Short mmCIF file of N, CA, C and O in Angstrom, two decimals:
data_model
loop_
_atom_site.label_atom_id
_atom_site.label_comp_id
_atom_site.label_asym_id
_atom_site.label_seq_id
_atom_site.Cartn_x
_atom_site.Cartn_y
_atom_site.Cartn_z
N MET A 1 32.72 -44.51 -17.59
CA MET A 1 33.69 -44.67 -16.52
C MET A 1 33.15 -45.60 -15.45
O MET A 1 33.87 -46.46 -14.96
N GLU A 2 31.90 -45.44 -15.09
CA GLU A 2 31.29 -46.28 -14.05
C GLU A 2 31.20 -47.73 -14.50
O GLU A 2 31.39 -48.64 -13.69
N GLU A 3 30.95 -47.96 -15.79
CA GLU A 3 30.88 -49.33 -16.31
C GLU A 3 32.23 -50.02 -16.19
O GLU A 3 32.30 -51.21 -15.88
N ALA A 4 33.29 -49.30 -16.44
CA ALA A 4 34.64 -49.86 -16.35
C ALA A 4 34.95 -50.25 -14.90
O ALA A 4 35.53 -51.30 -14.64
N ARG A 5 34.57 -49.40 -13.96
CA ARG A 5 34.80 -49.69 -12.54
C ARG A 5 34.00 -50.91 -12.11
O ARG A 5 34.49 -51.76 -11.37
N THR A 6 32.76 -50.99 -12.58
CA THR A 6 31.92 -52.14 -12.26
C THR A 6 32.51 -53.42 -12.84
O THR A 6 32.55 -54.46 -12.17
N ALA A 7 32.99 -53.35 -14.07
CA ALA A 7 33.60 -54.52 -14.70
C ALA A 7 34.86 -54.95 -13.96
O ALA A 7 35.09 -56.15 -13.75
N THR A 8 35.66 -53.99 -13.54
CA THR A 8 36.88 -54.30 -12.78
C THR A 8 36.53 -54.94 -11.44
O THR A 8 37.12 -55.95 -11.05
N LEU A 9 35.58 -54.37 -10.74
CA LEU A 9 35.15 -54.92 -9.46
C LEU A 9 34.61 -56.33 -9.62
O LEU A 9 34.91 -57.22 -8.83
N THR A 10 33.85 -56.56 -10.67
CA THR A 10 33.30 -57.89 -10.94
C THR A 10 34.43 -58.89 -11.20
O THR A 10 34.41 -60.01 -10.69
N ALA A 11 35.41 -58.48 -11.98
CA ALA A 11 36.54 -59.36 -12.29
C ALA A 11 37.35 -59.68 -11.04
O ALA A 11 37.73 -60.83 -10.81
N VAL A 12 37.62 -58.69 -10.21
CA VAL A 12 38.39 -58.90 -8.98
C VAL A 12 37.61 -59.78 -8.02
O VAL A 12 38.17 -60.69 -7.40
N THR A 13 36.32 -59.54 -7.89
CA THR A 13 35.48 -60.36 -7.01
C THR A 13 35.47 -61.81 -7.48
O THR A 13 35.58 -62.73 -6.67
N GLY A 14 35.37 -62.01 -8.78
CA GLY A 14 35.39 -63.37 -9.33
C GLY A 14 36.72 -64.06 -9.08
O GLY A 14 36.77 -65.24 -8.73
N ALA A 15 37.82 -63.34 -9.26
CA ALA A 15 39.14 -63.92 -9.03
C ALA A 15 39.34 -64.27 -7.55
O ALA A 15 39.90 -65.32 -7.23
N ALA A 16 38.88 -63.41 -6.66
CA ALA A 16 39.00 -63.69 -5.23
C ALA A 16 38.15 -64.90 -4.84
O ALA A 16 38.58 -65.75 -4.06
N ALA A 17 36.96 -65.02 -5.40
CA ALA A 17 36.09 -66.16 -5.11
C ALA A 17 36.71 -67.45 -5.63
O ALA A 17 36.66 -68.50 -4.97
N ALA A 18 37.33 -67.40 -6.81
CA ALA A 18 37.98 -68.57 -7.37
C ALA A 18 39.17 -69.00 -6.51
O ALA A 18 39.38 -70.19 -6.27
N ALA A 19 39.95 -68.04 -6.03
CA ALA A 19 41.09 -68.36 -5.16
C ALA A 19 40.60 -68.98 -3.86
O ALA A 19 41.16 -69.95 -3.37
N GLU A 20 39.53 -68.42 -3.29
CA GLU A 20 38.97 -68.97 -2.05
C GLU A 20 38.49 -70.40 -2.26
O GLU A 20 38.77 -71.29 -1.44
N LYS A 21 37.80 -70.65 -3.34
CA LYS A 21 37.30 -71.99 -3.64
C LYS A 21 38.46 -72.97 -3.81
O LYS A 21 38.40 -74.10 -3.32
N SER A 22 39.51 -72.55 -4.48
CA SER A 22 40.67 -73.40 -4.68
C SER A 22 41.36 -73.74 -3.36
O SER A 22 41.76 -74.87 -3.13
N VAL A 23 41.49 -72.75 -2.49
CA VAL A 23 42.11 -72.98 -1.18
C VAL A 23 41.25 -73.93 -0.36
O VAL A 23 41.77 -74.85 0.29
N GLN A 24 39.94 -73.76 -0.39
CA GLN A 24 39.05 -74.67 0.35
C GLN A 24 39.16 -76.09 -0.19
O GLN A 24 39.24 -77.04 0.58
N TRP A 25 39.19 -76.25 -1.51
CA TRP A 25 39.32 -77.57 -2.11
C TRP A 25 40.65 -78.20 -1.71
O TRP A 25 40.72 -79.38 -1.36
N SER A 26 41.72 -77.40 -1.74
CA SER A 26 43.04 -77.90 -1.38
C SER A 26 43.09 -78.33 0.08
O SER A 26 43.69 -79.35 0.42
N ALA A 27 42.45 -77.56 0.96
CA ALA A 27 42.40 -77.92 2.37
C ALA A 27 41.66 -79.25 2.55
O ALA A 27 42.09 -80.11 3.33
N ASP A 28 40.58 -79.44 1.83
CA ASP A 28 39.84 -80.71 1.89
C ASP A 28 40.73 -81.86 1.42
O ASP A 28 40.73 -82.94 2.02
N GLU A 29 41.47 -81.64 0.34
CA GLU A 29 42.38 -82.67 -0.17
C GLU A 29 43.45 -83.02 0.86
O GLU A 29 43.77 -84.18 1.07
N LEU A 30 44.00 -82.01 1.52
CA LEU A 30 45.01 -82.24 2.54
C LEU A 30 44.43 -83.03 3.71
O LEU A 30 45.08 -83.93 4.26
N CYS A 31 43.20 -82.72 4.09
CA CYS A 31 42.55 -83.46 5.18
C CYS A 31 42.33 -84.92 4.81
O CYS A 31 42.32 -85.78 5.69
N ARG A 32 42.14 -85.20 3.54
CA ARG A 32 41.96 -86.58 3.08
C ARG A 32 43.30 -87.27 2.83
O ARG A 32 43.33 -88.41 2.39
N GLY A 33 44.39 -86.57 3.08
CA GLY A 33 45.72 -87.15 2.88
C GLY A 33 46.29 -86.92 1.50
O GLY A 33 47.34 -87.45 1.17
N GLY A 34 45.61 -86.14 0.69
CA GLY A 34 46.09 -85.85 -0.66
C GLY A 34 47.18 -84.79 -0.65
O GLY A 34 47.47 -84.18 0.37
N ARG A 35 47.78 -84.59 -1.79
CA ARG A 35 48.80 -83.56 -1.94
C ARG A 35 48.44 -82.70 -3.14
O ARG A 35 48.89 -82.95 -4.25
N PRO A 36 47.62 -81.69 -2.95
CA PRO A 36 47.22 -80.84 -4.07
C PRO A 36 48.41 -80.08 -4.63
O PRO A 36 49.33 -79.72 -3.91
N SER A 37 48.39 -79.88 -5.93
CA SER A 37 49.48 -79.12 -6.55
C SER A 37 49.26 -77.63 -6.30
O SER A 37 48.14 -77.17 -6.15
N LEU A 38 50.36 -76.93 -6.27
CA LEU A 38 50.30 -75.48 -6.08
C LEU A 38 50.13 -74.80 -7.42
O LEU A 38 50.65 -75.27 -8.43
N PRO A 39 49.41 -73.68 -7.45
CA PRO A 39 49.26 -72.94 -8.70
C PRO A 39 50.62 -72.48 -9.23
O PRO A 39 51.53 -72.19 -8.46
N ASP A 40 50.75 -72.40 -10.53
CA ASP A 40 51.98 -71.98 -11.17
C ASP A 40 52.06 -70.46 -11.17
O ASP A 40 51.24 -69.79 -11.81
N LEU A 41 53.02 -69.92 -10.46
CA LEU A 41 53.20 -68.47 -10.42
C LEU A 41 54.12 -67.98 -11.54
O LEU A 41 54.32 -66.78 -11.70
N GLN A 42 54.67 -68.90 -12.31
CA GLN A 42 55.60 -68.54 -13.37
C GLN A 42 54.91 -68.43 -14.73
O GLN A 42 55.56 -68.44 -15.75
N GLY A 43 53.60 -68.34 -14.74
CA GLY A 43 52.86 -68.25 -16.00
C GLY A 43 53.19 -66.99 -16.76
O GLY A 43 53.84 -66.08 -16.25
N PRO A 44 52.72 -66.90 -18.00
CA PRO A 44 53.00 -65.71 -18.81
C PRO A 44 52.34 -64.47 -18.20
O PRO A 44 51.25 -64.57 -17.62
N PRO A 45 52.99 -63.33 -18.29
CA PRO A 45 52.41 -62.12 -17.72
C PRO A 45 51.12 -61.74 -18.46
O PRO A 45 51.01 -61.92 -19.66
N SER A 46 50.19 -61.24 -17.70
CA SER A 46 48.91 -60.85 -18.27
C SER A 46 48.92 -59.36 -18.57
O SER A 46 49.51 -58.56 -17.85
N ALA A 47 48.24 -59.00 -19.64
CA ALA A 47 48.16 -57.60 -20.02
C ALA A 47 46.90 -56.94 -19.46
O ALA A 47 46.64 -55.79 -19.73
N SER A 48 46.13 -57.69 -18.69
CA SER A 48 44.88 -57.13 -18.17
C SER A 48 45.17 -56.07 -17.12
O SER A 48 46.21 -56.11 -16.45
N PRO A 49 44.24 -55.14 -16.95
CA PRO A 49 44.45 -54.10 -15.94
C PRO A 49 44.43 -54.66 -14.52
O PRO A 49 44.91 -54.02 -13.60
N ASN A 50 43.92 -55.87 -14.36
CA ASN A 50 43.86 -56.49 -13.03
C ASN A 50 45.00 -57.47 -12.80
O ASN A 50 44.97 -58.24 -11.85
N ALA A 51 46.01 -57.44 -13.63
CA ALA A 51 47.11 -58.41 -13.56
C ALA A 51 47.78 -58.42 -12.20
O ALA A 51 48.07 -59.49 -11.66
N GLU A 52 48.03 -57.27 -11.63
CA GLU A 52 48.70 -57.22 -10.32
C GLU A 52 47.82 -57.80 -9.22
O GLU A 52 48.31 -58.48 -8.32
N ILE A 53 46.53 -57.54 -9.29
CA ILE A 53 45.61 -58.11 -8.30
C ILE A 53 45.56 -59.62 -8.45
O ILE A 53 45.63 -60.35 -7.46
N ASN A 54 45.48 -60.12 -9.69
CA ASN A 54 45.46 -61.55 -9.92
C ASN A 54 46.75 -62.21 -9.45
O ASN A 54 46.73 -63.30 -8.88
N LYS A 55 47.87 -61.54 -9.66
CA LYS A 55 49.16 -62.05 -9.22
C LYS A 55 49.19 -62.14 -7.69
O LYS A 55 49.66 -63.13 -7.13
N ALA A 56 48.71 -61.12 -7.03
CA ALA A 56 48.68 -61.12 -5.56
C ALA A 56 47.75 -62.21 -5.03
O ALA A 56 48.08 -62.90 -4.05
N LEU A 57 46.60 -62.40 -5.66
CA LEU A 57 45.68 -63.45 -5.23
C LEU A 57 46.30 -64.83 -5.44
O LEU A 57 46.14 -65.73 -4.60
N SER A 58 47.01 -65.02 -6.53
CA SER A 58 47.69 -66.30 -6.78
C SER A 58 48.76 -66.56 -5.73
O SER A 58 48.89 -67.68 -5.24
N ALA A 59 49.52 -65.54 -5.39
CA ALA A 59 50.55 -65.70 -4.36
C ALA A 59 49.92 -66.03 -3.01
O ALA A 59 50.42 -66.89 -2.28
N LEU A 60 48.83 -65.38 -2.68
CA LEU A 60 48.12 -65.65 -1.44
C LEU A 60 47.61 -67.09 -1.42
O LEU A 60 47.70 -67.80 -0.42
N GLN A 61 47.10 -67.53 -2.56
CA GLN A 61 46.59 -68.89 -2.70
C GLN A 61 47.72 -69.90 -2.46
O GLN A 61 47.55 -70.87 -1.72
N VAL A 62 48.87 -69.69 -3.06
CA VAL A 62 50.01 -70.59 -2.88
C VAL A 62 50.44 -70.62 -1.42
O VAL A 62 50.68 -71.69 -0.85
N GLN A 63 50.51 -69.46 -0.79
CA GLN A 63 50.92 -69.40 0.62
C GLN A 63 49.92 -70.14 1.51
O GLN A 63 50.32 -70.85 2.43
N ALA A 64 48.65 -69.97 1.25
CA ALA A 64 47.63 -70.62 2.07
C ALA A 64 47.70 -72.13 1.93
O ALA A 64 47.62 -72.87 2.92
N ILE A 65 47.87 -72.61 0.70
CA ILE A 65 47.93 -74.06 0.48
C ILE A 65 49.23 -74.62 1.06
O ILE A 65 49.21 -75.64 1.74
N ALA A 66 50.33 -73.95 0.81
CA ALA A 66 51.62 -74.44 1.30
C ALA A 66 51.68 -74.45 2.82
O ALA A 66 52.24 -75.37 3.41
N SER A 67 51.07 -73.48 3.46
CA SER A 67 51.12 -73.43 4.92
C SER A 67 50.22 -74.47 5.57
O SER A 67 50.34 -74.75 6.74
N SER A 68 49.34 -75.07 4.79
CA SER A 68 48.44 -76.10 5.31
C SER A 68 48.98 -77.50 5.10
O SER A 68 48.44 -78.45 5.61
N GLY A 69 50.04 -77.62 4.31
CA GLY A 69 50.58 -78.92 3.95
C GLY A 69 51.39 -79.56 5.05
O GLY A 69 51.57 -78.99 6.13
N PRO A 70 51.92 -80.76 4.79
CA PRO A 70 52.68 -81.49 5.79
C PRO A 70 53.88 -80.72 6.33
O PRO A 70 54.19 -80.82 7.50
N ALA A 71 54.53 -79.94 5.50
CA ALA A 71 55.69 -79.18 5.97
C ALA A 71 55.30 -78.14 7.01
O ALA A 71 56.12 -77.73 7.82
N ALA A 72 54.04 -77.73 7.01
CA ALA A 72 53.59 -76.71 7.97
C ALA A 72 53.59 -77.25 9.39
O ALA A 72 53.65 -76.49 10.34
N GLN A 73 53.54 -78.57 9.55
CA GLN A 73 53.50 -79.16 10.88
C GLN A 73 54.89 -79.51 11.40
O GLN A 73 55.02 -80.09 12.46
N LEU A 74 55.94 -79.18 10.67
CA LEU A 74 57.28 -79.49 11.11
C LEU A 74 57.83 -78.38 11.99
O LEU A 74 57.59 -77.21 11.75
N GLY A 75 58.56 -78.77 13.01
CA GLY A 75 59.18 -77.81 13.91
C GLY A 75 60.50 -77.32 13.36
O GLY A 75 60.91 -77.69 12.25
N PRO A 76 61.22 -76.51 14.11
CA PRO A 76 62.48 -75.93 13.65
C PRO A 76 63.53 -76.99 13.32
O PRO A 76 64.38 -76.79 12.47
N SER A 77 63.48 -78.15 13.98
CA SER A 77 64.46 -79.20 13.72
C SER A 77 64.09 -80.05 12.52
O SER A 77 64.83 -80.95 12.14
N GLY A 78 62.92 -79.80 11.91
CA GLY A 78 62.47 -80.61 10.79
C GLY A 78 61.59 -81.76 11.23
O GLY A 78 61.03 -82.46 10.42
N GLY A 79 61.46 -81.94 12.54
CA GLY A 79 60.60 -82.99 13.08
C GLY A 79 59.24 -82.41 13.43
O GLY A 79 59.00 -81.21 13.25
N PRO A 80 58.34 -83.25 13.95
CA PRO A 80 57.01 -82.75 14.31
C PRO A 80 57.11 -81.64 15.35
O PRO A 80 57.95 -81.68 16.25
N ASP A 81 56.26 -80.67 15.21
CA ASP A 81 56.23 -79.55 16.15
C ASP A 81 55.35 -79.96 17.32
O ASP A 81 54.13 -79.85 17.27
N VAL A 82 55.96 -80.43 18.39
CA VAL A 82 55.24 -80.93 19.56
C VAL A 82 55.22 -79.84 20.61
O VAL A 82 56.27 -79.32 21.00
N PRO A 83 54.01 -79.48 21.07
CA PRO A 83 53.95 -78.44 22.11
C PRO A 83 54.64 -78.89 23.39
O PRO A 83 54.55 -80.05 23.76
N ARG A 84 55.33 -77.99 24.04
CA ARG A 84 55.98 -78.30 25.34
C ARG A 84 54.99 -78.10 26.46
O ARG A 84 54.15 -77.23 26.42
N ARG A 85 55.14 -78.90 27.48
CA ARG A 85 54.24 -78.79 28.64
C ARG A 85 54.92 -78.11 29.78
O ARG A 85 56.05 -78.09 29.98
#
């Protein structure tokens, strides 16, 4: 039982580290003016016991990348979000 828990924790930790690395790489690409692609959330369902955790990490990854992109700097009118003085 303990081995299974350790294996699950290792898998989740690895998936979280991979998502973090991907978000960092995407942020670097955005800073260089690139347009990184978003992960595909429509992939085939996984039968692994960690499928829900992996799905949540993928969704978090997409949200983080999308919120850092050019559209994130647009205001409610669709133009640049300029702070008011």
